[in-house]
Amino acid sequence: MADNKVIAVVGATGAQGGGLADAILRDPDGGFTVRALTRNPESDAATALASRGAEVVAADLDDQASLSAAFVGAHGVFGVTNYWELFSVEREQAQAANIARASVEAGVHHVIWSTLEDTRKWIPLDDDRMPTLAEHYKVPHYDSKGEADALFAEAGTPTTYLATAFYWENLFGMGTVARGDDGVLAITLPMGDARLPGIAVKDIGITAYGVFQRGDELIGSHIGIAGEHLRIAEMAATLTAVLGEEVKYVDIPADVFRSFGFPGADDAGNMFQFKHDFEDYYVGARDLSVVRSLNPDLQTFESWARANKDRFEGITRP
Ligand code: NAP
């Protein structure tokens, strides 16, 4: 319909933005339409969105003018950056600034910025509980986004700051859930007995849709989100019940995680240590009742695990 509000979704071909695009497309009478931004409108993910009714537009986060053009006429913008493609705080923050400024230039009414904490507010650089990385950061992919919050305020962008959480889908990556030599599935993480806020990644986008549905109410607000706050031992017990086979928790020191050697292992190791050491703050900043009010069908870990049972069952011995 002509008077539908257009939401320009950065990252619509990816995990977070894809969840938002899907939520809008599943609700054709909801009053919103999707404009999916991508560097490659010919990709399978982009053409699949187009075939479902999304308007697909070429734009690049490194190019502010391309964003301004793609945002013209949009009511809302969902902004996400992919640190793991960049491995650069400077580039991620330049992209965030491009989103912030282009939104103002195009007259966008409401921006949701997918952010995370600047951990240095809790653990300053001279605190040697964890190593300082790239001279200026404790958790570069967090600190970068948290510091970039100010870029939205400086640009005068009408922004909701959406602090996300650990995707449960990460359990399938970096050997986080793997079968040991004994054949038993194990979750290996450095979380001790602390609760880890986690979420089914689709629920990030669905919750963002709930923010847009609220109108102006949440402009200027910081909202932390998660699906549940579970100890890893609790996640292992749930997986044991869902899969019908034992899943163990292998608790390791953060130093061991940092030494794993995959790109960003030091950054991720510091992240888990931050979540462990500042558990009460980190959990408290993600109020599940607020998330459920925006996204009433928010998945639990158990419902997510049941839906992903096949993927766990496909994990074979090394
Ligand atoms: P993703 O699934 O890897 O997808 C990345 C998306 O970003 C794609 O849609 C891609 O679009 C788009 N993109 C990347 N660079 C672009 C550019 N220069 N111009 C335009 N679009 C660009 O990413 P995601 O998981 O949704 O989000 C990644 C972010 O989530 C990271 O910064 C990470 O720190 C954060 N995060 C991750 C977790 C976790 O547990 N893994 C938790 C919280 C937050 P095209 O390729 O189609 O152009």
XYZ file of C-alpha atoms and ligand atoms in Angstrom:
366
model
C 0.000 0.000 0.000
C 1.167 3.483 -0.848
C 1.006 4.716 2.745
C 3.032 1.850 4.157
C 6.163 2.961 6.002
C 9.394 1.877 4.326
C 12.068 0.340 6.559
C 15.519 0.407 4.933
C 17.311 -2.633 6.292
C 21.092 -2.708 6.271
C 22.283 -6.312 6.426
C 18.960 -7.638 5.083
C 20.837 -10.509 3.416
C 22.470 -11.401 6.741
C 21.459 -12.696 10.145
C 20.222 -9.655 12.089
C 18.785 -7.622 9.226
C 17.445 -10.809 7.646
C 15.342 -11.441 10.752
C 13.843 -7.946 10.490
C 13.195 -8.233 6.745
C 11.518 -11.586 7.325
C 9.375 -10.225 10.168
C 8.094 -7.350 7.996
C 7.486 -9.583 4.954
C 5.522 -12.058 7.105
C 3.206 -9.266 8.230
C 1.877 -7.767 4.983
C -0.901 -5.907 6.792
C 1.445 -4.479 9.411
C 1.885 -1.096 7.748
C 5.571 -1.493 6.846
C 7.512 -2.563 3.748
C 11.133 -3.664 3.379
C 13.825 -1.933 1.406
C 16.732 -4.380 1.532
C 20.200 -2.839 1.185
C 22.988 -4.986 -0.202
C 26.279 -4.618 -2.023
C 25.152 -7.309 -4.423
C 21.525 -7.249 -5.569
C 22.200 -10.334 -7.730
C 23.134 -12.589 -4.796
C 20.901 -15.544 -3.925
C 19.918 -13.931 -0.618
C 19.011 -10.625 -2.305
C 17.009 -12.210 -5.130
C 15.173 -14.381 -2.578
C 14.139 -11.199 -0.725
C 13.020 -9.587 -3.991
C 10.924 -12.630 -4.853
C 9.134 -12.235 -1.492
C 8.266 -8.617 -2.225
C 11.188 -6.667 -0.797
C 12.546 -3.704 -2.710
C 16.249 -4.499 -3.172
C 18.650 -1.554 -3.434
C 22.406 -1.474 -3.952
C 24.332 0.428 -1.278
C 27.655 0.160 0.494
C 28.280 1.093 4.124
C 31.678 2.498 3.089
C 29.921 4.998 0.804
C 27.741 7.543 2.612
C 26.233 8.899 -0.616
C 25.008 5.421 -1.572
C 23.319 5.145 1.836
C 21.725 8.609 1.574
C 20.256 7.655 -1.797
C 19.045 4.307 -0.464
C 17.431 5.940 2.594
C 15.416 8.584 0.696
C 11.713 8.191 1.467
C 12.317 5.651 4.225
C 10.529 6.034 7.544
C 13.008 3.819 9.371
C 16.532 2.454 9.058
C 17.953 -0.632 10.718
C 21.720 -0.215 10.929
C 24.137 -3.046 11.551
C 27.847 -3.330 10.762
C 29.835 -6.517 10.376
C 32.984 -6.214 12.492
C 34.015 -9.756 11.578
C 34.379 -8.797 7.945
C 36.360 -5.666 8.784
C 38.482 -6.542 11.843
C 38.883 -2.775 12.174
C 37.324 -0.451 14.742
C 38.151 2.546 12.545
C 36.282 1.119 9.554
C 33.340 -0.077 11.616
C 32.969 3.350 13.197
C 33.276 5.060 9.802
C 30.411 2.854 8.586
C 28.353 3.693 11.687
C 28.951 7.405 11.069
C 27.843 6.932 7.458
C 24.573 5.351 8.631
C 24.010 8.136 11.176
C 24.726 11.026 8.793
C 23.003 9.521 5.753
C 19.852 8.955 7.821
C 19.748 12.630 8.786
C 20.497 13.708 5.219
C 17.636 11.572 3.889
C 15.207 12.778 6.579
C 14.710 9.323 8.127
C 12.325 9.412 11.080
C 13.660 6.529 13.208
C 16.948 4.595 13.172
C 17.706 1.431 15.108
C 21.448 1.035 15.661
C 22.554 -2.500 16.479
C 25.084 -1.876 19.192
C 26.966 -3.471 22.092
C 28.651 -2.157 25.241
C 31.867 -0.171 25.303
C 33.439 -2.521 27.856
C 36.102 0.029 28.802
C 33.469 1.737 30.965
C 33.684 -1.343 33.230
C 37.226 -2.505 32.619
C 39.587 0.369 31.844
C 42.622 -0.211 29.661
C 45.023 -0.190 32.631
C 43.115 -3.039 34.316
C 45.306 -6.057 33.650
C 42.679 -8.723 34.328
C 42.493 -9.084 30.558
C 44.910 -8.017 27.818
C 44.475 -4.699 26.031
C 44.058 -5.322 22.302
C 45.251 -3.104 19.427
C 46.464 -0.623 22.117
C 43.057 0.979 22.698
C 40.475 -1.738 23.345
C 39.502 -4.547 25.656
C 36.793 -6.091 23.436
C 37.285 -4.391 20.047
C 34.028 -5.548 18.422
C 32.063 -4.360 21.478
C 34.002 -1.197 22.304
C 33.764 -0.104 18.684
C 29.984 -0.264 18.580
C 29.489 1.200 22.057
C 31.754 4.150 21.273
C 29.918 4.615 17.962
C 26.666 5.307 19.864
C 27.952 8.867 20.280
C 28.204 9.272 16.502
C 24.417 8.910 16.239
C 23.852 11.452 19.001
C 26.370 13.865 17.404
C 24.713 13.591 13.989
C 21.307 14.313 15.565
C 19.973 10.959 14.358
C 16.676 9.894 15.992
C 18.017 6.588 17.272
C 17.024 3.572 19.335
C 20.183 1.860 20.585
C 19.579 -1.897 20.498
C 22.246 -3.799 22.444
C 22.222 -7.357 21.153
C 23.502 -10.603 22.696
C 25.283 -13.893 21.927
C 23.545 -15.704 19.091
C 22.743 -19.281 20.097
C 23.693 -20.094 16.473
C 27.318 -19.466 17.567
C 27.183 -22.887 19.187
C 27.674 -24.296 15.691
C 30.799 -22.217 15.039
C 34.457 -22.325 16.107
C 34.012 -25.805 17.538
C 31.939 -24.415 20.430
C 29.832 -27.565 20.449
C 31.929 -30.482 19.297
C 32.217 -34.202 19.845
C 35.261 -35.121 21.906
C 37.509 -38.129 21.306
C 35.142 -40.002 23.634
C 32.298 -39.264 21.180
C 30.417 -37.143 23.730
C 29.099 -33.729 22.670
C 30.556 -30.871 24.687
C 30.044 -27.096 24.889
C 33.463 -25.521 25.437
C 33.290 -21.954 26.761
C 35.010 -19.830 29.447
C 31.871 -18.812 31.347
C 32.318 -20.611 34.690
C 28.967 -20.595 36.477
C 27.898 -17.202 35.108
C 24.718 -16.647 33.094
C 25.189 -15.951 29.391
C 22.466 -13.811 27.802
C 21.746 -15.481 24.468
C 19.171 -15.221 21.707
C 17.978 -16.928 18.545
C 19.381 -14.512 15.982
C 16.031 -14.152 14.196
C 14.601 -12.711 17.403
C 16.938 -9.721 17.121
C 15.193 -8.665 13.915
C 11.735 -9.536 15.228
C 12.392 -7.416 18.328
C 13.634 -4.558 16.129
C 10.333 -4.810 14.244
C 8.550 -4.472 17.596
C 10.552 -1.281 18.236
C 9.421 0.228 14.911
C 5.826 -0.837 15.657
C 5.911 1.223 18.867
C 6.188 4.430 16.848
C 8.285 7.201 18.385
C 8.145 5.840 21.920
C 11.620 4.279 21.958
C 13.546 6.932 20.026
C 16.450 7.946 22.266
C 16.228 4.748 24.341
C 18.869 2.113 24.975
C 17.355 -1.377 24.959
C 19.309 -4.510 25.791
C 17.919 -7.732 24.412
C 18.274 -11.487 24.915
C 16.094 -14.578 24.708
C 17.207 -16.098 28.024
C 19.986 -15.764 30.590
C 21.291 -19.295 31.037
C 24.354 -20.825 32.660
C 26.254 -23.023 30.197
C 25.558 -26.036 32.431
C 21.830 -25.274 32.035
C 22.213 -25.054 28.257
C 24.036 -28.404 28.279
C 21.231 -29.965 30.349
C 18.591 -28.632 27.936
C 20.511 -29.965 24.947
C 20.889 -33.328 26.699
C 17.103 -33.521 27.093
C 16.312 -32.280 23.574
C 18.859 -34.483 21.794
C 18.385 -37.519 24.015
C 22.136 -37.871 24.445
C 24.637 -36.467 26.918
C 25.970 -32.953 26.295
C 28.740 -31.835 28.673
C 29.979 -28.399 29.622
C 33.743 -28.040 29.386
C 34.571 -24.877 31.339
C 37.925 -23.411 30.347
C 39.859 -20.337 31.533
C 39.492 -17.218 29.357
C 43.263 -17.352 28.721
C 42.843 -20.749 27.078
C 40.007 -19.437 24.884
C 42.130 -16.412 23.888
C 44.894 -18.779 22.777
C 42.657 -20.787 20.399
C 44.212 -19.036 17.419
C 41.213 -18.398 15.190
C 40.930 -14.775 13.991
C 39.406 -12.740 16.819
C 39.911 -15.426 19.517
C 41.541 -12.842 21.815
C 38.648 -10.410 21.251
C 36.041 -13.138 21.892
C 37.963 -14.433 24.931
C 37.924 -10.943 26.449
C 34.218 -10.679 25.601
C 33.361 -13.836 27.519
C 35.503 -12.677 30.443
C 33.661 -9.334 30.455
C 30.305 -11.144 30.505
C 31.562 -13.414 33.275
C 33.189 -10.747 35.441
C 30.347 -8.215 35.029
C 27.539 -10.754 34.970
C 25.082 -8.787 37.087
C 25.394 -5.659 34.973
C 25.332 -7.526 31.649
C 22.325 -9.668 32.520
C 20.517 -6.749 34.174
C 20.919 -4.629 31.041
C 18.878 -7.195 29.082
C 15.439 -7.240 30.689
C 13.544 -10.193 29.240
C 10.154 -8.732 30.147
C 10.904 -5.687 27.974
C 12.015 -7.942 25.119
C 8.843 -10.060 25.426
C 6.706 -6.936 25.334
C 8.275 -6.097 21.960
C 8.403 -9.689 20.714
C 5.748 -11.849 22.414
C 6.881 -15.031 20.629
C 10.486 -14.690 21.833
C 12.097 -18.130 21.596
C 13.474 -19.909 24.636
C 16.722 -21.833 24.363
C 14.741 -25.056 24.519
C 12.393 -24.093 21.657
C 15.377 -22.915 19.611
C 17.271 -26.152 20.339
C 14.274 -28.262 19.277
C 14.033 -26.336 16.008
C 17.769 -26.888 15.429
C 17.973 -30.491 16.614
C 19.144 -31.751 13.199
C 22.106 -29.424 13.174
C 23.297 -30.752 16.532
C 22.724 -34.325 15.437
C 24.897 -33.613 12.380
C 27.934 -32.821 14.546
C 30.289 -35.699 13.953
C 33.500 -36.788 15.635
C 36.637 -34.778 14.748
P 26.041 -11.395 8.743
O 24.957 -12.408 8.880
O 27.450 -11.874 8.583
O 25.677 -10.461 7.518
C 26.399 -9.282 7.257
C 25.445 -8.360 6.549
O 26.026 -7.071 6.448
C 25.123 -8.824 5.135
O 23.756 -8.671 4.927
C 25.928 -7.865 4.266
O 25.238 -7.568 3.056
C 25.953 -6.627 5.119
N 27.161 -5.829 4.861
C 28.409 -6.081 5.288
N 29.247 -5.126 4.831
C 28.491 -4.264 4.111
C 28.796 -3.086 3.392
N 30.055 -2.611 3.312
N 27.791 -2.435 2.805
C 26.513 -2.918 2.860
N 26.164 -4.024 3.522
C 27.158 -4.695 4.134
O 26.049 -10.358 9.951
P 25.149 -10.272 11.269
O 25.475 -11.470 12.113
O 23.758 -9.958 10.969
O 25.792 -8.994 11.958
C 27.177 -8.931 12.208
C 27.425 -8.125 13.453
O 26.748 -8.742 14.546
C 28.894 -8.053 13.861
O 29.338 -6.723 13.879
C 28.934 -8.668 15.265
O 29.834 -8.009 16.129
C 27.502 -8.501 15.700
N 27.041 -9.455 16.748
C 27.289 -10.769 16.625
C 26.882 -11.633 17.627
C 27.175 -13.102 17.576
O 26.868 -13.767 18.567
N 27.719 -13.630 16.490
C 26.163 -11.148 18.717
C 25.875 -9.792 18.787
C 26.327 -8.947 17.796
P 25.755 -7.965 1.583
O 26.841 -8.970 1.730
O 24.516 -8.504 0.900
O 26.221 -6.675 0.997
